[in-house]
Each structure stands twice: as C-alpha cells, then as structure tokens.
Amino acid sequence: MSQIADNYHELISELPAHVILVAVSKTKTDNEIMELYNCGHRIFGESKAQELVPKYEALPKDIQWHMIGHLQSNKVKYIAPFVKLIHSVDSLKLLKTINKEALKNDRVIDCLLQVYIADEGTKFGLDLSEAMDIFESEEFRKMKNIRIRGLMGMATFTDDEQKIRKEFRQLRFDFNTVKKKYFREDDNFNQRSMGMSDDWAIAIGEGSTMVRVGSSLFGKREV
Ligand SMILES: *Cc1c(COP(=O)(O)O)cnc(C)c1O
C-alpha cells in the first residue's frame, strides 16, 4: 500500500463515524489525489480557486470539492458551477456574490461562516457579532440560493493545547448561540468545521463535525 493510503486508513480508523473528513489537497498533484480517491475517499478541500478549477476539470466528477481558503468575490464565478461547500465565508458581500452566482447556475450552494477564534492577526473570519449582523440583515433573508450549514474556525498555531481547546470550545459556543437565535428550526444548520492535522483530536473532543486534514494524509507541503 502507498504511504498516502496507509495514512488514510490509520486516520479513518481513529475518526468517529459522525465526523466528516475533508482531505486537504492543496499543492498536491492529481496523482496524489487519485491515490486517496482509489481508497474510496470523495471529499477534498482546496484553498485557492485557481488551483481548484483545474483539479475539478481533470479529476473524476463524483469528487465533492470544498473551498476552505479565503475567497475573493471575483473568484466565486469559477467555482460556483460545482463547489459542494464553501467553508470560508467572511463577509455579507461575499455571501451576496455566492448567492448571485449560484442562481446563475441554478444551484443552492452550501456555506459555512468562518468565525474568528484565534488571536493571530493573520487569520480571516468574522467575530460573532459580525456574523449575527449578517443573519439579521434584510439582504440575507432574501437570498434563496445559499444555504448556511454552520460555522468554521481555525485555532491559533501553537503547542498550547489548553489554548487550542479553549478556542474550539468558543466556536462550539458561538455555534450554539447562532443556532438558537437564527436556525432553531433548521436541521441543515448542523456543521462545525474545526480541526486540522495537528489539532483534529482536540477539535473532535470539543464537538467538531468536520475536520480538514492535509499534511498528515499527503505528507508535508513544500511551501
Ligand atoms: C491547509 C489548510 C488545512 C490543512 O492543514 P494541515 O495542517 O495540512 O492539515 C485546513 N484548513 C485550512 C483552512 C487550510 O488552509
């Protein structure tokens, strides 16, 4: 068996059955992705639209592609025909663009709002009050071609497990707040995307439903 297949089987043996694995394939080749595909895996995540589109075109059409990285409004049109879930919605403007492009493609696109839980200045995302402003807005209520499935968050890059745990717990708390206030009746609002190669076990302990794992499946990235 290949190293990638080995890594995959080890990881899925440790993941609880209810947790969805998004295999993060950014910078990885079509052949590497196919090694995982041939193990039966179908959910892949990319962080750049310009990398996602050629992979979508080259690879089997039953792959479910997730957009996990910061997304500029002017790139939405390229991925709107096929993207399965956008994890990284961080503004009303972006959400409006996704809605518009989804309508053009006669689709409803699933989205997560990215909520800011880390204390590093470099990470994208909304704070809870900004997310609530979106849900309260008239414009949001009029959007028919997006469906909000939950929240996504990234913890601070640190060895301090307690800190990471606290940040994921915060995301869980924010999720509950939003759920109660705006999605109480909506069973589709049910996803918490948190956890990467180094912290997925902590994230699952704090209620993650979706982990985004790259390097521990495919090996370290060059860049
Ligand atoms: C790259 C990336 C990941 C995966 O990171 P690994 O540490 O390689 O598992 C997860 N989420 C986002 C948003 C990423 O950009």
Short mmCIF file of C-alpha atoms in Angstrom, two decimals, residues 26-140:
data_model
loop_
_atom_site.label_atom_id
_atom_site.label_comp_id
_atom_site.label_asym_id
_atom_site.label_seq_id
_atom_site.Cartn_x
_atom_site.Cartn_y
_atom_site.Cartn_z
CA LYS A 26 -3.77 22.00 -1.87
CA THR A 27 -0.38 21.89 -3.66
CA LYS A 28 -0.81 18.14 -4.21
CA THR A 29 -0.87 16.57 -7.66
CA ASP A 30 -3.75 14.86 -9.45
CA ASN A 31 -1.93 11.53 -8.98
CA GLU A 32 -1.66 12.02 -5.23
CA ILE A 33 -5.34 12.91 -5.05
CA MET A 34 -6.17 9.79 -7.07
CA GLU A 35 -4.34 7.62 -4.54
CA LEU A 36 -6.85 8.75 -1.94
CA TYR A 37 -9.72 8.57 -4.40
CA ASN A 38 -8.81 4.95 -5.07
CA CYS A 39 -9.15 4.24 -1.35
CA GLY A 40 -12.78 5.31 -1.75
CA HIS A 41 -12.45 8.87 -0.49
CA ARG A 42 -14.54 11.53 -2.26
CA ILE A 43 -14.37 14.75 -0.21
CA PHE A 44 -11.44 17.05 -0.97
CA GLY A 45 -10.64 20.61 0.10
CA GLU A 46 -8.68 23.31 -1.70
CA SER A 47 -7.78 26.80 -0.55
CA LYS A 48 -7.40 28.62 -3.89
CA ALA A 49 -9.97 28.91 -6.67
CA GLN A 50 -7.28 28.92 -9.35
CA GLU A 51 -5.98 25.57 -8.09
CA LEU A 52 -9.41 24.09 -7.51
CA VAL A 53 -10.80 24.65 -11.02
CA PRO A 54 -8.15 22.70 -12.98
CA LYS A 55 -8.35 19.85 -10.46
CA TYR A 56 -12.12 19.75 -10.80
CA GLU A 57 -11.74 19.61 -14.58
CA ALA A 58 -9.07 16.89 -14.58
CA LEU A 59 -10.40 14.57 -11.88
CA PRO A 60 -13.48 12.31 -11.55
CA LYS A 61 -16.77 14.15 -11.34
CA ASP A 62 -18.04 12.34 -8.26
CA ILE A 63 -15.48 14.18 -6.09
CA GLN A 64 -17.10 16.66 -3.73
CA TRP A 65 -14.94 19.75 -3.72
CA HIS A 66 -14.85 22.01 -0.67
CA MET A 67 -13.44 25.53 -0.75
CA ILE A 68 -11.65 26.06 2.55
CA GLY A 69 -9.42 29.11 1.96
CA HIS A 70 -10.05 32.83 1.80
CA LEU A 71 -12.25 33.51 -1.23
CA GLN A 72 -12.36 36.76 -3.16
CA SER A 73 -15.72 37.76 -4.60
CA ASN A 74 -14.32 37.97 -8.13
CA LYS A 75 -13.30 34.27 -7.99
CA VAL A 76 -16.70 32.91 -6.99
CA LYS A 77 -17.93 32.55 -10.56
CA TYR A 78 -15.23 29.99 -11.36
CA ILE A 79 -16.22 27.56 -8.63
CA ALA A 80 -19.98 28.22 -8.43
CA PRO A 81 -20.90 25.57 -11.04
CA PHE A 82 -19.59 22.70 -8.95
CA VAL A 83 -18.38 23.60 -5.43
CA LYS A 84 -20.04 21.47 -2.75
CA LEU A 85 -19.36 23.53 0.37
CA ILE A 86 -17.65 26.87 0.97
CA HIS A 87 -16.14 26.91 4.48
CA SER A 88 -14.71 30.41 4.39
CA VAL A 89 -17.50 32.95 4.04
CA ASP A 90 -16.31 36.04 5.88
CA SER A 91 -18.49 38.91 4.64
CA LEU A 92 -22.02 39.77 3.54
CA LYS A 93 -20.58 40.95 0.24
CA LEU A 94 -19.07 37.53 -0.45
CA LEU A 95 -22.29 35.79 0.53
CA LYS A 96 -24.25 38.01 -1.88
CA THR A 97 -21.87 37.14 -4.68
CA ILE A 98 -22.14 33.41 -3.94
CA ASN A 99 -25.94 33.73 -3.98
CA LYS A 100 -25.87 35.54 -7.31
CA GLU A 101 -23.51 33.04 -8.97
CA ALA A 102 -25.44 30.09 -7.54
CA LEU A 103 -28.62 31.50 -9.06
CA LYS A 104 -26.93 31.79 -12.46
CA ASN A 105 -26.04 28.10 -12.19
CA ASP A 106 -29.50 27.17 -10.95
CA ARG A 107 -27.98 25.81 -7.73
CA VAL A 108 -28.17 26.25 -3.98
CA ILE A 109 -24.63 26.44 -2.58
CA ASP A 110 -23.91 25.27 0.96
CA CYS A 111 -21.80 27.67 3.05
CA LEU A 112 -20.20 27.96 6.46
CA LEU A 113 -19.42 31.29 8.04
CA GLN A 114 -15.81 31.50 9.14
CA VAL A 115 -15.65 32.74 12.70
CA TYR A 116 -12.53 34.23 14.19
CA ILE A 117 -11.40 32.31 17.28
CA ALA A 118 -7.60 32.63 17.20
CA ASP A 119 -5.62 35.56 18.47
CA GLU A 120 -3.29 35.86 15.49
CA GLY A 121 -3.78 38.91 13.35
CA THR A 122 -3.35 36.95 10.15
CA LYS A 123 -6.44 34.77 10.20
CA PHE A 124 -9.58 35.64 8.27
CA GLY A 125 -13.02 35.47 9.76
CA LEU A 126 -15.87 37.28 11.43
CA ASP A 127 -16.44 37.80 15.09
CA LEU A 128 -19.73 36.57 16.47
CA SER A 129 -21.42 39.97 16.38
CA GLU A 130 -20.48 40.46 12.71
CA ALA A 131 -21.89 37.03 11.90
CA MET A 132 -25.12 37.92 13.72
CA ASP A 133 -25.34 41.19 11.77
CA ILE A 134 -25.36 39.14 8.57
CA PHE A 135 -28.15 36.86 9.79
CA GLU A 136 -30.20 39.87 10.90
CA SER A 137 -29.88 41.68 7.60
CA GLU A 138 -32.75 42.08 5.16
CA GLU A 139 -30.38 41.14 2.34
CA PHE A 140 -29.56 37.81 3.95
#
